[in-house]
């Protein structure tokens, strides 16, 4: 298994790091992931989570979509909107400020990277913090969605939709292009908190042309053998040990 000293050395000698992260980056902030033992995929509902979080389900059963969305994506009972960035989020913001990290590419929709201070963040799957009327495009906050009832509607009468990428929907072209360009120009790619099983996002790592791939995930992934450094640790606990030279 790789060591913290090896990771420190890689970071010290890198100038264009890109961080590619998944749900495991935010679990240390108290936000549940999808595929863990206690995650959404292992809880029982009238419909599977993948079906509920699909474009078709949103169109046909909008009220049921929002009941699940408020409960599990906005976490009414656990106050997900009140969660704070953890050591991983803050360390990445420090690395960016120090000129070491050029971009964060995330599959998460919680906005915690920006809350920690990161500026260049590519949100592949959108964000729960942005919601728009489908008719007039007026913006609504996550708090508005959280405390509304039934299907949230705009003052114009239009249905409000979260700016998150549902199953059956394509990724935003500008976000994809920005993320791919950053990865192609990176000298080090840190992949963390993801099982690398969700496509097309998992396929992004094929565009990396740099020197070193670092993989940090609690469980083994299909890409462990392709990485130069592999850590089966919590992302925040590991990155929190990294020192940034001034």
mmCIF file of C-alpha atoms in Angstrom:
data_model
loop_
_atom_site.group_PDB
_atom_site.id
_atom_site.type_symbol
_atom_site.label_atom_id
_atom_site.label_comp_id
_atom_site.label_asym_id
_atom_site.label_seq_id
_atom_site.Cartn_x
_atom_site.Cartn_y
_atom_site.Cartn_z
ATOM 1 C CA UNK A 1 0.000 0.000 0.000
ATOM 2 C CA UNK A 2 1.173 3.512 -0.773
ATOM 3 C CA UNK A 3 2.357 5.928 1.926
ATOM 4 C CA UNK A 4 1.515 9.501 2.855
ATOM 5 C CA UNK A 5 5.159 10.392 2.213
ATOM 6 C CA UNK A 6 4.832 9.177 -1.385
ATOM 7 C CA UNK A 7 1.690 11.256 -1.867
ATOM 8 C CA UNK A 8 3.385 14.300 -0.346
ATOM 9 C CA UNK A 9 6.270 13.886 -2.778
ATOM 10 C CA UNK A 10 3.935 13.669 -5.768
ATOM 11 C CA UNK A 11 2.078 16.811 -4.721
ATOM 12 C CA UNK A 12 5.304 18.688 -4.008
ATOM 13 C CA UNK A 13 6.502 17.950 -7.544
ATOM 14 C CA UNK A 14 3.218 18.689 -9.346
ATOM 15 C CA UNK A 15 2.029 21.973 -10.803
ATOM 16 C CA UNK A 16 -1.223 21.051 -12.571
ATOM 17 C CA UNK A 17 -3.120 18.652 -10.320
ATOM 18 C CA UNK A 18 -6.709 17.782 -11.192
ATOM 19 C CA UNK A 19 -8.911 16.223 -8.530
ATOM 20 C CA UNK A 20 -11.668 13.889 -9.760
ATOM 21 C CA UNK A 21 -14.068 13.106 -6.923
ATOM 22 C CA UNK A 22 -17.214 11.179 -6.118
ATOM 23 C CA UNK A 23 -19.612 10.654 -3.229
ATOM 24 C CA UNK A 24 -16.894 9.374 -0.894
ATOM 25 C CA UNK A 25 -15.455 12.885 -0.714
ATOM 26 C CA UNK A 26 -18.586 14.166 1.045
ATOM 27 C CA UNK A 27 -19.418 11.238 3.322
ATOM 28 C CA UNK A 28 -17.045 12.665 5.945
ATOM 29 C CA UNK A 29 -19.298 15.737 5.961
ATOM 30 C CA UNK A 30 -22.247 13.506 6.864
ATOM 31 C CA UNK A 31 -23.784 13.257 3.404
ATOM 32 C CA UNK A 32 -24.736 9.648 2.538
ATOM 33 C CA UNK A 33 -23.485 8.076 -0.657
ATOM 34 C CA UNK A 34 -25.489 5.859 -2.989
ATOM 35 C CA UNK A 35 -23.805 2.487 -2.939
ATOM 36 C CA UNK A 36 -22.547 1.940 0.588
ATOM 37 C CA UNK A 37 -24.268 -0.367 3.064
ATOM 38 C CA UNK A 38 -26.316 2.550 4.387
ATOM 39 C CA UNK A 39 -26.578 4.347 1.056
ATOM 40 C CA UNK A 40 -29.644 5.103 -1.030
ATOM 41 C CA UNK A 41 -29.279 1.979 -3.151
ATOM 42 C CA UNK A 42 -29.733 -0.210 -0.074
ATOM 43 C CA UNK A 43 -32.906 1.387 1.227
ATOM 44 C CA UNK A 44 -36.427 0.337 0.311
ATOM 45 C CA UNK A 45 -38.885 2.532 -1.570
ATOM 46 C CA UNK A 46 -41.872 1.924 -3.804
ATOM 47 C CA UNK A 47 -39.504 2.379 -6.740
ATOM 48 C CA UNK A 48 -35.731 1.875 -7.086
ATOM 49 C CA UNK A 49 -33.724 5.107 -6.580
ATOM 50 C CA UNK A 50 -32.372 4.887 -10.134
ATOM 51 C CA UNK A 51 -35.933 4.926 -11.465
ATOM 52 C CA UNK A 52 -37.048 7.762 -9.201
ATOM 53 C CA UNK A 53 -34.051 9.876 -10.200
ATOM 54 C CA UNK A 54 -34.755 9.482 -13.911
ATOM 55 C CA UNK A 55 -36.054 12.030 -16.394
ATOM 56 C CA UNK A 56 -39.054 9.822 -17.208
ATOM 57 C CA UNK A 57 -40.038 9.502 -13.544
ATOM 58 C CA UNK A 58 -39.687 13.255 -13.026
ATOM 59 C CA UNK A 59 -42.033 13.872 -15.972
ATOM 60 C CA UNK A 60 -44.639 11.235 -15.084
ATOM 61 C CA UNK A 61 -44.584 11.174 -11.263
ATOM 62 C CA UNK A 62 -43.289 14.606 -10.336
ATOM 63 C CA UNK A 63 -44.905 14.666 -6.909
ATOM 64 C CA UNK A 64 -43.382 11.305 -5.953
ATOM 65 C CA UNK A 65 -40.013 12.445 -7.323
ATOM 66 C CA UNK A 66 -40.042 15.463 -5.019
ATOM 67 C CA UNK A 67 -41.075 13.448 -1.984
ATOM 68 C CA UNK A 68 -37.978 11.266 -2.451
ATOM 69 C CA UNK A 69 -35.799 14.207 -3.485
ATOM 70 C CA UNK A 70 -36.577 16.262 -0.382
ATOM 71 C CA UNK A 71 -36.169 13.287 1.929
ATOM 72 C CA UNK A 72 -32.980 11.774 0.527
ATOM 73 C CA UNK A 73 -31.256 14.337 -1.684
ATOM 74 C CA UNK A 74 -31.935 17.376 0.494
ATOM 75 C CA UNK A 75 -32.106 15.176 3.622
ATOM 76 C CA UNK A 76 -34.943 16.741 5.532
ATOM 77 C CA UNK A 77 -34.221 14.552 8.528
ATOM 78 C CA UNK A 78 -30.426 14.979 8.487
ATOM 79 C CA UNK A 79 -30.195 18.597 7.330
ATOM 80 C CA UNK A 80 -27.887 17.900 4.375
ATOM 81 C CA UNK A 81 -28.115 21.532 3.316
ATOM 82 C CA UNK A 82 -26.488 22.484 6.602
ATOM 83 C CA UNK A 83 -23.485 20.176 6.160
ATOM 84 C CA UNK A 84 -20.037 21.743 6.118
ATOM 85 C CA UNK A 85 -16.944 21.027 3.986
ATOM 86 C CA UNK A 86 -14.478 18.552 5.446
ATOM 87 C CA UNK A 87 -10.671 18.310 5.415
ATOM 88 C CA UNK A 88 -10.635 17.108 1.814
ATOM 89 C CA UNK A 89 -12.612 20.080 0.515
ATOM 90 C CA UNK A 90 -10.483 22.580 2.434
ATOM 91 C CA UNK A 91 -7.172 20.976 1.427
ATOM 92 C CA UNK A 92 -8.147 21.113 -2.250
ATOM 93 C CA UNK A 93 -9.012 24.796 -1.920
ATOM 94 C CA UNK A 94 -5.573 25.355 -0.326
ATOM 95 C CA UNK A 95 -3.866 23.514 -3.168
ATOM 96 C CA UNK A 96 -5.675 25.644 -5.723
ATOM 97 C CA UNK A 97 -4.744 28.855 -3.895
ATOM 98 C CA UNK A 98 -1.116 27.697 -3.785
ATOM 99 C CA UNK A 99 -1.128 27.206 -7.558
ATOM 100 C CA UNK A 100 -0.808 23.437 -7.332
ATOM 101 C CA UNK A 101 -4.319 22.366 -8.293
ATOM 102 C CA UNK A 102 -5.826 23.543 -11.567
ATOM 103 C CA UNK A 103 -9.365 22.122 -11.262
ATOM 104 C CA UNK A 104 -11.805 19.986 -9.332
ATOM 105 C CA UNK A 105 -14.025 17.665 -11.350
ATOM 106 C CA UNK A 106 -16.827 16.328 -9.183
ATOM 107 C CA UNK A 107 -19.744 13.948 -9.516
ATOM 108 C CA UNK A 108 -21.253 15.416 -6.332
ATOM 109 C CA UNK A 109 -24.171 17.832 -6.302
ATOM 110 C CA UNK A 110 -23.730 19.321 -2.819
ATOM 111 C CA UNK A 111 -21.670 22.450 -3.566
ATOM 112 C CA UNK A 112 -19.194 21.760 -0.749
ATOM 113 C CA UNK A 113 -16.103 22.363 -2.897
ATOM 114 C CA UNK A 114 -17.197 25.936 -3.566
ATOM 115 C CA UNK A 115 -18.176 26.378 0.080
ATOM 116 C CA UNK A 116 -14.608 25.467 1.045
ATOM 117 C CA UNK A 117 -13.183 28.059 -1.337
ATOM 118 C CA UNK A 118 -12.451 26.185 -4.573
ATOM 119 C CA UNK A 119 -12.925 28.416 -7.619
ATOM 120 C CA UNK A 120 -12.553 26.156 -10.651
ATOM 121 C CA UNK A 121 -15.069 23.360 -10.101
ATOM 122 C CA UNK A 122 -16.708 21.302 -12.841
ATOM 123 C CA UNK A 123 -19.940 19.805 -11.485
ATOM 124 C CA UNK A 124 -20.644 16.934 -13.879
ATOM 125 C CA UNK A 125 -24.017 16.130 -12.362
ATOM 126 C CA UNK A 126 -25.144 19.661 -11.511
ATOM 127 C CA UNK A 127 -26.045 20.980 -8.071
ATOM 128 C CA UNK A 128 -28.974 20.845 -5.649
ATOM 129 C CA UNK A 129 -28.211 24.495 -4.863
ATOM 130 C CA UNK A 130 -29.537 25.593 -8.265
ATOM 131 C CA UNK A 131 -33.175 25.194 -9.282
ATOM 132 C CA UNK A 132 -34.957 26.746 -12.239
ATOM 133 C CA UNK A 133 -38.481 27.286 -13.494
ATOM 134 C CA UNK A 134 -38.891 25.259 -16.668
ATOM 135 C CA UNK A 135 -40.956 28.041 -18.221
ATOM 136 C CA UNK A 136 -39.316 31.363 -17.383
ATOM 137 C CA UNK A 137 -35.956 30.080 -16.038
ATOM 138 C CA UNK A 138 -36.269 32.040 -12.783
ATOM 139 C CA UNK A 139 -33.788 30.838 -10.160
ATOM 140 C CA UNK A 140 -34.895 29.237 -6.884
ATOM 141 C CA UNK A 141 -32.730 28.200 -3.946
ATOM 142 C CA UNK A 142 -32.455 24.729 -2.453
ATOM 143 C CA UNK A 143 -34.110 26.069 0.691
ATOM 144 C CA UNK A 144 -37.143 27.054 -1.361
ATOM 145 C CA UNK A 145 -37.424 23.498 -2.669
ATOM 146 C CA UNK A 146 -36.814 21.989 0.743
ATOM 147 C CA UNK A 147 -39.599 23.898 2.475
ATOM 148 C CA UNK A 148 -42.137 23.832 -0.349
ATOM 149 C CA UNK A 149 -44.853 21.203 -0.516
ATOM 150 C CA UNK A 150 -45.840 18.870 -3.328
ATOM 151 C CA UNK A 151 -44.536 19.938 -6.715
ATOM 152 C CA UNK A 152 -42.769 23.316 -6.348
ATOM 153 C CA UNK A 153 -44.009 25.853 -8.857
ATOM 154 C CA UNK A 154 -42.837 29.270 -9.979
ATOM 155 C CA UNK A 155 -44.846 32.452 -9.572
ATOM 156 C CA UNK A 156 -45.448 32.154 -13.327
ATOM 157 C CA UNK A 157 -47.025 28.745 -12.802
ATOM 158 C CA UNK A 158 -44.187 26.689 -14.252
ATOM 159 C CA UNK A 159 -42.776 23.583 -12.592
ATOM 160 C CA UNK A 160 -39.392 24.076 -10.924
ATOM 161 C CA UNK A 161 -36.683 21.508 -11.665
ATOM 162 C CA UNK A 162 -33.412 20.975 -9.795
ATOM 163 C CA UNK A 163 -30.328 21.689 -11.882
ATOM 164 C CA UNK A 164 -29.112 18.120 -11.447
ATOM 165 C CA UNK A 165 -28.492 15.595 -14.197
ATOM 166 C CA UNK A 166 -31.082 12.842 -13.898
ATOM 167 C CA UNK A 167 -30.746 9.392 -15.394
ATOM 168 C CA UNK A 168 -31.579 9.501 -19.134
ATOM 169 C CA UNK A 169 -30.301 13.091 -19.330
ATOM 170 C CA UNK A 170 -27.024 14.127 -20.928
ATOM 171 C CA UNK A 171 -24.215 16.003 -19.234
ATOM 172 C CA UNK A 172 -23.759 19.709 -19.941
ATOM 173 C CA UNK A 173 -21.410 20.104 -22.919
ATOM 174 C CA UNK A 174 -19.564 23.126 -21.528
ATOM 175 C CA UNK A 175 -18.933 21.379 -18.214
ATOM 176 C CA UNK A 176 -17.755 18.215 -19.962
ATOM 177 C CA UNK A 177 -15.400 20.123 -22.260
ATOM 178 C CA UNK A 178 -13.938 22.121 -19.385
ATOM 179 C CA UNK A 179 -13.396 18.992 -17.299
ATOM 180 C CA UNK A 180 -11.793 17.041 -20.148
ATOM 181 C CA UNK A 181 -9.467 19.913 -21.042
ATOM 182 C CA UNK A 182 -8.345 20.205 -17.434
ATOM 183 C CA UNK A 183 -7.700 16.462 -17.190
ATOM 184 C CA UNK A 184 -5.771 16.386 -20.480
ATOM 185 C CA UNK A 185 -3.507 19.221 -19.306
ATOM 186 C CA UNK A 186 -2.914 17.825 -15.811
ATOM 187 C CA UNK A 187 0.425 16.412 -14.685
ATOM 188 C CA UNK A 188 -1.190 14.559 -11.757
ATOM 189 C CA UNK A 189 -4.699 13.152 -11.472
ATOM 190 C CA UNK A 190 -6.083 12.412 -8.011
ATOM 191 C CA UNK A 191 -9.170 10.199 -8.168
ATOM 192 C CA UNK A 192 -10.994 9.974 -4.857
ATOM 193 C CA UNK A 193 -14.191 8.746 -3.256
ATOM 194 C CA UNK A 194 -15.582 7.039 -6.335
ATOM 195 C CA UNK A 195 -16.101 3.428 -7.373
ATOM 196 C CA UNK A 196 -15.449 4.455 -10.999
ATOM 197 C CA UNK A 197 -18.539 2.567 -12.139
ATOM 198 C CA UNK A 198 -20.757 5.500 -13.185
ATOM 199 C CA UNK A 199 -20.430 6.391 -16.859
ATOM 200 C CA UNK A 200 -19.816 8.545 -18.772
ATOM 201 C CA UNK A 201 -18.050 10.297 -15.873
ATOM 202 C CA UNK A 202 -15.790 7.331 -15.047
ATOM 203 C CA UNK A 203 -14.554 7.336 -18.636
ATOM 204 C CA UNK A 204 -13.054 10.801 -18.185
ATOM 205 C CA UNK A 205 -9.868 9.377 -16.671
ATOM 206 C CA UNK A 206 -8.967 7.884 -20.065
ATOM 207 C CA UNK A 207 -8.118 11.411 -21.214
ATOM 208 C CA UNK A 208 -5.331 11.828 -18.669
ATOM 209 C CA UNK A 209 -1.913 12.150 -20.331
ATOM 210 C CA UNK A 210 0.172 13.194 -17.318
ATOM 211 C CA UNK A 211 2.680 11.459 -15.088
ATOM 212 C CA UNK A 212 0.916 10.174 -11.979
ATOM 213 C CA UNK A 213 -2.491 8.770 -11.065
ATOM 214 C CA UNK A 214 -3.379 8.688 -7.370
ATOM 215 C CA UNK A 215 -6.439 6.661 -6.341
ATOM 216 C CA UNK A 216 -8.062 7.157 -2.936
ATOM 217 C CA UNK A 217 -11.152 5.102 -2.118
ATOM 218 C CA UNK A 218 -12.384 3.173 0.887
ATOM 219 C CA UNK A 219 -12.904 0.036 -1.208
ATOM 220 C CA UNK A 220 -10.946 -1.435 -4.105
ATOM 221 C CA UNK A 221 -11.907 -0.286 -7.618
ATOM 222 C CA UNK A 222 -11.453 -1.802 -11.094
ATOM 223 C CA UNK A 223 -8.752 0.825 -11.730
ATOM 224 C CA UNK A 224 -6.511 0.158 -8.726
ATOM 225 C CA UNK A 225 -3.914 -1.626 -10.866
ATOM 226 C CA UNK A 226 -3.702 1.332 -13.239
ATOM 227 C CA UNK A 227 -2.897 3.851 -10.509
ATOM 228 C CA UNK A 228 0.626 4.756 -9.404
ATOM 229 C CA UNK A 229 -0.448 5.294 -5.795
ATOM 230 C CA UNK A 230 -3.435 3.562 -4.183
ATOM 231 C CA UNK A 231 -4.983 4.353 -0.782
ATOM 232 C CA UNK A 232 -7.937 2.539 0.772
ATOM 233 C CA UNK A 233 -8.578 5.351 3.244
ATOM 234 C CA UNK A 234 -10.994 8.146 3.986
ATOM 235 C CA UNK A 235 -10.255 11.014 1.619
ATOM 236 C CA UNK A 236 -10.347 13.809 4.195
ATOM 237 C CA UNK A 237 -8.211 11.996 6.739
ATOM 238 C CA UNK A 238 -5.552 11.307 4.110
ATOM 239 C CA UNK A 239 -5.467 14.715 2.419
ATOM 240 C CA UNK A 240 -5.571 16.410 5.797
ATOM 241 C CA UNK A 241 -2.041 15.087 6.410
ATOM 242 C CA UNK A 242 -0.649 16.818 3.320
ATOM 243 C CA UNK A 243 1.435 19.942 3.908
ATOM 244 C CA UNK A 244 1.510 22.714 1.324
ATOM 245 C CA UNK A 245 4.799 24.522 0.876
ATOM 246 C CA UNK A 246 4.598 28.304 0.754
#
